[in-house]
CSV table of C-alpha atoms in Angstrom, one decimal:
chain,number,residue,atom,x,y,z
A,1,UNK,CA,54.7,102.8,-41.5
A,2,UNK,CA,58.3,104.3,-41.0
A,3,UNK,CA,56.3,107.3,-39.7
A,4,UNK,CA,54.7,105.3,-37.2
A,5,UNK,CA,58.4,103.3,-36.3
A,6,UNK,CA,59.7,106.6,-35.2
A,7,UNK,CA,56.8,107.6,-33.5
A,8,UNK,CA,56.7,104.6,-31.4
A,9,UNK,CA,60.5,104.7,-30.9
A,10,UNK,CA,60.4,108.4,-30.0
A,11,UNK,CA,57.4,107.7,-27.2
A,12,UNK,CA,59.1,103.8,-25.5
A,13,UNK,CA,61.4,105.6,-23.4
A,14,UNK,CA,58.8,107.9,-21.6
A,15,UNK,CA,56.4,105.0,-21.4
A,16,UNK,CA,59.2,103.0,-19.7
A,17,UNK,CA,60.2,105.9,-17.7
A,18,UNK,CA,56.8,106.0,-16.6
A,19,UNK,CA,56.7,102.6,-15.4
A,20,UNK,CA,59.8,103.1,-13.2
A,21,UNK,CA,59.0,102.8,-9.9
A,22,UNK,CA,58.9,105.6,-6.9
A,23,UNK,CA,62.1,105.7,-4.8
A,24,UNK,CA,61.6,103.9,-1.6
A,25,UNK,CA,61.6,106.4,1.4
A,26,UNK,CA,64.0,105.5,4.4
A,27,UNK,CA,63.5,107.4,7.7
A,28,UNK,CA,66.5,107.3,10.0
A,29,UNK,CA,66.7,109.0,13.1
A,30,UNK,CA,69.8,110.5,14.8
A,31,UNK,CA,70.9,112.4,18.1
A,32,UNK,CA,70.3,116.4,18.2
A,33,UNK,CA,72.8,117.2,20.7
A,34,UNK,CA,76.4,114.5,20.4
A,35,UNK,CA,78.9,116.8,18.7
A,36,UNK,CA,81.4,116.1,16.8
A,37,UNK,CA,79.0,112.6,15.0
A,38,UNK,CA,75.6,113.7,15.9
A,39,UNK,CA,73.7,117.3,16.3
A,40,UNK,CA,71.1,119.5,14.5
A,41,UNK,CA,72.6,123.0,13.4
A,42,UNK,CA,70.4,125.9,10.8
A,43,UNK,CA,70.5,123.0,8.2
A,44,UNK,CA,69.1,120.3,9.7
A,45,UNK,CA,70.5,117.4,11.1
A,46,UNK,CA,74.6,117.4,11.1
A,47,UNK,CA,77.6,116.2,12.3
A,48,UNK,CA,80.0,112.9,10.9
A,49,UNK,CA,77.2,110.6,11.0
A,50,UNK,CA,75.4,112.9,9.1
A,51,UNK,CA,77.5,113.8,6.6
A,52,UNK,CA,78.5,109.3,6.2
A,53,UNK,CA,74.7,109.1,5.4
A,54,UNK,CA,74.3,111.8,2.6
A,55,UNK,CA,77.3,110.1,1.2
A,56,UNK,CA,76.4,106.9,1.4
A,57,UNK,CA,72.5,107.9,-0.3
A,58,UNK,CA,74.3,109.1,-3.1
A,59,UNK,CA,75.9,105.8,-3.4
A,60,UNK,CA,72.3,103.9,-3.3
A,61,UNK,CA,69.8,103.8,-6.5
A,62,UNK,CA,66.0,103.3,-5.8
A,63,UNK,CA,65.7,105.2,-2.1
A,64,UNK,CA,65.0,108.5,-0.6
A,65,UNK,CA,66.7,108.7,2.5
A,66,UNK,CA,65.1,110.9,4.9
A,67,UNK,CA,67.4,112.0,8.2
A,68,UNK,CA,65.8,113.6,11.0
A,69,UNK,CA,67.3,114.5,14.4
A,70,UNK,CA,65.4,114.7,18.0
A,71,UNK,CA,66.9,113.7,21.7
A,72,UNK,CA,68.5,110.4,22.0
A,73,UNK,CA,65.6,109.2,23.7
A,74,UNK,CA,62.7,110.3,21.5
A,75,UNK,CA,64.9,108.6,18.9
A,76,UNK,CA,64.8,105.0,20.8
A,77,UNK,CA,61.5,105.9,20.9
A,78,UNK,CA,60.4,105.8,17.2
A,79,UNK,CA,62.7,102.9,16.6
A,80,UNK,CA,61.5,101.1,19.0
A,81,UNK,CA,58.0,101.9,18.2
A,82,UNK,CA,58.7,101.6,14.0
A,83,UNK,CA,57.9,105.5,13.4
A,84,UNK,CA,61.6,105.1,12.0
A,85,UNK,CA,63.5,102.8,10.2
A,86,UNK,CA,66.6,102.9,11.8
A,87,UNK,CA,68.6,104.5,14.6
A,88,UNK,CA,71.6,106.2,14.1
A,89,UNK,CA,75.2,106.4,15.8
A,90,UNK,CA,73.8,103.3,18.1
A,91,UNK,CA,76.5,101.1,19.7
A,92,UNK,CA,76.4,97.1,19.7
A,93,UNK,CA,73.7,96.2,22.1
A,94,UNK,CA,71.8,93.6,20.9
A,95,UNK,CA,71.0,92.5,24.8
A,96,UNK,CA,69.8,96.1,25.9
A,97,UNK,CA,68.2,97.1,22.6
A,98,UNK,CA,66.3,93.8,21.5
A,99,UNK,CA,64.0,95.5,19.3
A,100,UNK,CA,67.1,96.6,16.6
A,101,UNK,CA,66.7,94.0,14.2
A,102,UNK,CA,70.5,94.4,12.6
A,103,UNK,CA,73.3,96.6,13.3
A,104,UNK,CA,74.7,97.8,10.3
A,105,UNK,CA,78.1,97.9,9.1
A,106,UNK,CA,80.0,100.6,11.5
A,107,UNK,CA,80.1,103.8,10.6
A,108,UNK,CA,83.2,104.6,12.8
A,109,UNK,CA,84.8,103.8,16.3
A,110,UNK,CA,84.4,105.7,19.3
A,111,UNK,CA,87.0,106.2,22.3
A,112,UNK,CA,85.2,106.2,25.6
A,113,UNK,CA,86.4,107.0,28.5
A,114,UNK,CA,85.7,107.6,32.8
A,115,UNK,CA,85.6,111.4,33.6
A,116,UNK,CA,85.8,112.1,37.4
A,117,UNK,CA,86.3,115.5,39.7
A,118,UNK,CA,89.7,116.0,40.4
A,119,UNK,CA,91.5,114.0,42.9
A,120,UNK,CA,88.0,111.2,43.0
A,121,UNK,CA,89.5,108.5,41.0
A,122,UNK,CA,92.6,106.7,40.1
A,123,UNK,CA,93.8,105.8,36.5
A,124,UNK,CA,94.8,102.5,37.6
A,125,UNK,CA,91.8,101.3,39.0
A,126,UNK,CA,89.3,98.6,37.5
A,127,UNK,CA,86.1,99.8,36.0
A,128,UNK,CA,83.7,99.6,37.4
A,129,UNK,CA,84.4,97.3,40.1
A,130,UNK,CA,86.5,100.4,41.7
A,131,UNK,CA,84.3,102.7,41.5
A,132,UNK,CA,81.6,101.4,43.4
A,133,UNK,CA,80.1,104.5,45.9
A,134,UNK,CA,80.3,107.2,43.5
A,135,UNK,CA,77.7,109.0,42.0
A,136,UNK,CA,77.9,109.0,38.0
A,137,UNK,CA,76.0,111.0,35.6
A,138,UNK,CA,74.6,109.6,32.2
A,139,UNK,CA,73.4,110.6,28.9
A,140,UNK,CA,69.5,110.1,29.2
A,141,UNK,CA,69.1,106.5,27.3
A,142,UNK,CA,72.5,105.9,26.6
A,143,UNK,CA,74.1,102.7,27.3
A,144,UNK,CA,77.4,104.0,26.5
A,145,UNK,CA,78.9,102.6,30.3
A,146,UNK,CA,78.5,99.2,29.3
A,147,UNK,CA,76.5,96.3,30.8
A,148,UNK,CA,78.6,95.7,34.3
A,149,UNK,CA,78.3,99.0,35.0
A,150,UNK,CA,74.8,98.7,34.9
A,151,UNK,CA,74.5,95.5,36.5
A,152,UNK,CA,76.5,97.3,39.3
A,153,UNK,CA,73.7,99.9,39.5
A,154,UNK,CA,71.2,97.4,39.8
A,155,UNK,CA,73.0,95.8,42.6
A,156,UNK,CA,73.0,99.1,44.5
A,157,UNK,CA,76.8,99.9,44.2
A,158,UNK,CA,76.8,102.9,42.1
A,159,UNK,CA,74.6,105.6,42.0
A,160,UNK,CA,73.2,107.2,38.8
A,161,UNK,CA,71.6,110.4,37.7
A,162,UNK,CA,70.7,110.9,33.8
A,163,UNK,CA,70.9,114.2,32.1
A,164,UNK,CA,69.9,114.9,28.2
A,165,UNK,CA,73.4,115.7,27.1
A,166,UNK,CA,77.2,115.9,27.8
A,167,UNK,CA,76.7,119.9,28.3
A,168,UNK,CA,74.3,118.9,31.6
A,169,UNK,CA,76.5,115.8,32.4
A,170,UNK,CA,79.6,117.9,32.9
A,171,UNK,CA,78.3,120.5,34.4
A,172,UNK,CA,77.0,118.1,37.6
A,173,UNK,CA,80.7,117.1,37.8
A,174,UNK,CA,82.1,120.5,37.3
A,175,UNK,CA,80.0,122.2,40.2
A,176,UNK,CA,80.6,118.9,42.3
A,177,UNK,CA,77.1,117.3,41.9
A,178,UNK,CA,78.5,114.3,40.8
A,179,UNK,CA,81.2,112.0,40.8
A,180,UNK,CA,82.1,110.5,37.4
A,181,UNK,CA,80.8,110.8,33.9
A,182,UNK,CA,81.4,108.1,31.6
A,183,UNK,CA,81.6,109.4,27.5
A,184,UNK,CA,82.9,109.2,24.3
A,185,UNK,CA,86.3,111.8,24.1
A,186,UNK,CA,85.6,113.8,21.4
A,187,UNK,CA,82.0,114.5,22.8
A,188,UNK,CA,83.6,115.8,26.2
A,189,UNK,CA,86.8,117.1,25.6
A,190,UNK,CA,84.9,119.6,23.4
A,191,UNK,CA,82.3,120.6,25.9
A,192,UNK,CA,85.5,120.9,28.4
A,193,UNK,CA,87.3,123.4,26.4
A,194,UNK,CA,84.1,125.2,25.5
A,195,UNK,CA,82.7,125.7,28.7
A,196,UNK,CA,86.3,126.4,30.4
A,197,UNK,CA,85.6,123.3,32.9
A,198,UNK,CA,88.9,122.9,35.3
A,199,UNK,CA,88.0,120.4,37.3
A,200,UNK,CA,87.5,117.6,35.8
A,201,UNK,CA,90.0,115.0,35.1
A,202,UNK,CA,89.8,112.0,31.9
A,203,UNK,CA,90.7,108.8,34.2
A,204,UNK,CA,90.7,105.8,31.9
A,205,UNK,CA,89.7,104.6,28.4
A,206,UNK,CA,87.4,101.9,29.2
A,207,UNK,CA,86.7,100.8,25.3
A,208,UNK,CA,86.3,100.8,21.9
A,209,UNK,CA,82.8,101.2,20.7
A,210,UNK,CA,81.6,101.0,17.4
A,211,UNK,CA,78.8,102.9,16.0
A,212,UNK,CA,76.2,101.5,13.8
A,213,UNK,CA,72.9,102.0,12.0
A,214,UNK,CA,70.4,99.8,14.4
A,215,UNK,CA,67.6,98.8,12.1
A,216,UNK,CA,64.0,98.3,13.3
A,217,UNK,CA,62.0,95.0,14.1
A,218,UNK,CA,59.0,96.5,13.5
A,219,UNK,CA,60.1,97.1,10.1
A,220,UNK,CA,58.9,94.1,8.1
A,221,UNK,CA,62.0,91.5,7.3
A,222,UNK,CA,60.8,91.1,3.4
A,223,UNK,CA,60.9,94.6,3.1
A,224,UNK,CA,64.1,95.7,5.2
A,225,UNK,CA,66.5,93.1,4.0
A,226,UNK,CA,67.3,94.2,0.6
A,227,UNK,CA,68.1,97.9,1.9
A,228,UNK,CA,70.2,96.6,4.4
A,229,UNK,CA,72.2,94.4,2.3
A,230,UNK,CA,72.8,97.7,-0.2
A,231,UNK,CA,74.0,99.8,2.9
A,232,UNK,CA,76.0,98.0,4.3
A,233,UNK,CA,77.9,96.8,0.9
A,234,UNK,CA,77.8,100.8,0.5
A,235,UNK,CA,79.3,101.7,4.0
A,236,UNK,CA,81.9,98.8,3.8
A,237,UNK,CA,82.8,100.6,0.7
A,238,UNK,CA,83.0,104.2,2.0
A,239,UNK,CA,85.7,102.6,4.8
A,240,UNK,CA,88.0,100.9,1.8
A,241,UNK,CA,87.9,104.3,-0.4
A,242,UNK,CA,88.7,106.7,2.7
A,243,UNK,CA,85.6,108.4,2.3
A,244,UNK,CA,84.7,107.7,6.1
A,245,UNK,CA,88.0,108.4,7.0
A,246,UNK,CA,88.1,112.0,5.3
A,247,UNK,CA,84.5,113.0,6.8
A,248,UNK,CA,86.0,112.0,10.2
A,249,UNK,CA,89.3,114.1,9.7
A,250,UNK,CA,87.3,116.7,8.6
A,251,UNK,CA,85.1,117.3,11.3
A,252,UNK,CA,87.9,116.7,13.8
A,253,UNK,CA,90.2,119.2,12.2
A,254,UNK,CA,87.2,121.9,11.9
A,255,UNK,CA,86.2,121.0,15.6
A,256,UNK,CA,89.9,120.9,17.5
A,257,UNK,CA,88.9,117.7,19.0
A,258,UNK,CA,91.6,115.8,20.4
A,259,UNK,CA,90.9,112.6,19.6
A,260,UNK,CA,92.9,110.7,17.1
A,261,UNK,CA,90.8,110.3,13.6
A,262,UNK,CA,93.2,107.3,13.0
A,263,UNK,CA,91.9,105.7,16.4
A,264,UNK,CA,88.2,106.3,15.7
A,265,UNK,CA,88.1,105.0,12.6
A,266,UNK,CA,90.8,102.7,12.4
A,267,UNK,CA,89.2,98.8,12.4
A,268,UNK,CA,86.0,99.7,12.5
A,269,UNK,CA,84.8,96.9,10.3
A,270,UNK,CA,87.3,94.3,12.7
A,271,UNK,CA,86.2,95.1,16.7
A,272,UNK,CA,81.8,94.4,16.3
A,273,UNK,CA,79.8,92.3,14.9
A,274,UNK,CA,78.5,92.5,12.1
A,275,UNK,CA,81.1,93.8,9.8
């Protein structure tokens, strides 16, 4: 009998451990080509956004988060279409992305600002009301320009051209095939000093953005919620401890981006819902 005790208290734990269920698989999706938060490099996906997500899996029991990258519009794509979970790096934009279920706690704040050709624009103008007649280039799918400037596209007033990615986007401006370019400051003051561009001047901030996981409607609420509730509780975490804060600083430091980390991250749980 005492044989048979320690037998059966030597086999309960693997016979629990057996019982334990698999760790839920999360796909998430992110851009392949927005440096410094978003790219894919001889590892995989990378960048800050990246590197908040690894961190923040390590924080989280009972999942297997899976990262990919692809272009920011194959991305929308499978979001939109529930071949992914969530998108990442996505700004507020419940109106012009009704399919994202919830936007997550941010992951960090963006600067983003009007780019023009030399001598095109004025710092002190109104965007976009003053800029009406130009030419602008775009990231293909982004929404980054805000909804009145693409209201004022719709009316007619401003003309638009999409490239892929800032690389493209800058380029049109540089060689005079376009008038403005509007983009987050790290993303383009680091194409600018790579590529040598002179003639291109940074006009205006025209906001704060902050950038979110947006979580799909096609992925069943029952199933969704209880994920979502741990990640954000985990990301509103990573912003108290300095965790998000040290990955931005770190990647701004390596990068020579000129952007202020203290400004991109600072109140990033105060300027969008749903912090």
């Amino acid at each position: 009998m005492l044989f048979l005790i320690a037998f059966l208290g030597l086999q309960l734990p693997a016979v629990i451990g057996s019982a334990q269920a698999e760790p839920q698989t999360i796909n998430l999706v992110q851009d392949s080509n927005y440096p410094p938060y978003m790219h894919l490099d001889e590892n995989g996906p990378a960048g800050i956004y990246a590197d908040i997500i690894r961190e923040a899996s390590q924080r989280l029991d009972g999942y297997e988060i899976n990262l990919k990258a692809a272009t920011w519009t194959r991305a929308i794509y499978q979001v939109e279409n529930g071949k992914a979970h969530a998108l990442v790096g996505t700004y507020f934009r419940p109106v012009r992305r009704p399919w994202i279920r919830h936007f997550s706690t941010p992951l960090a704040t963006e600067a983003v600002y009007v780019y023009c050709r030399k001598g095109v624009a004025q710092p002190d103008w109104a965007y976009p009301r003053d800029f009406t007649g130009l030419l602008f280039s775009n990231n293909s799918g982004f929404a980054t320009p805000g909804a009145a400037f693409f209201e004022t596209v719709d009316a007619g007033e401003i003309d638009l051209v999409e490239e892929e990615i800032a690389q493209e986007n800058l380029r049109l401006l540089q060689i005079g095939r376009a008038d403005c370019y509007v983009q987050e400051q790290a993303a383009v003051e680091s194409v600018l000093k790579a590529e040598g561009y002179d003639a291109i001047d940074r006009v205006r901030i025209v906001q704060n953005e902050t950038a979110h996981l947006g979580y799909s409607r096609q992925w069943p609420k029952q199933d969704a919620e209880t994920f979502i509730r741990h990640m954000d509780a985990v990301l509103k975490d990573m912003h108290t401890d300095g965790t998000i804060s040290s990955i931005i600083n770190n990647h701004m430091s390596n990068s020579n981006a000129p952007a202020k980390t203290s400004d991109l991250e600072k109140g990033a749980c105060q300027t969008a819902k749903p912090c």
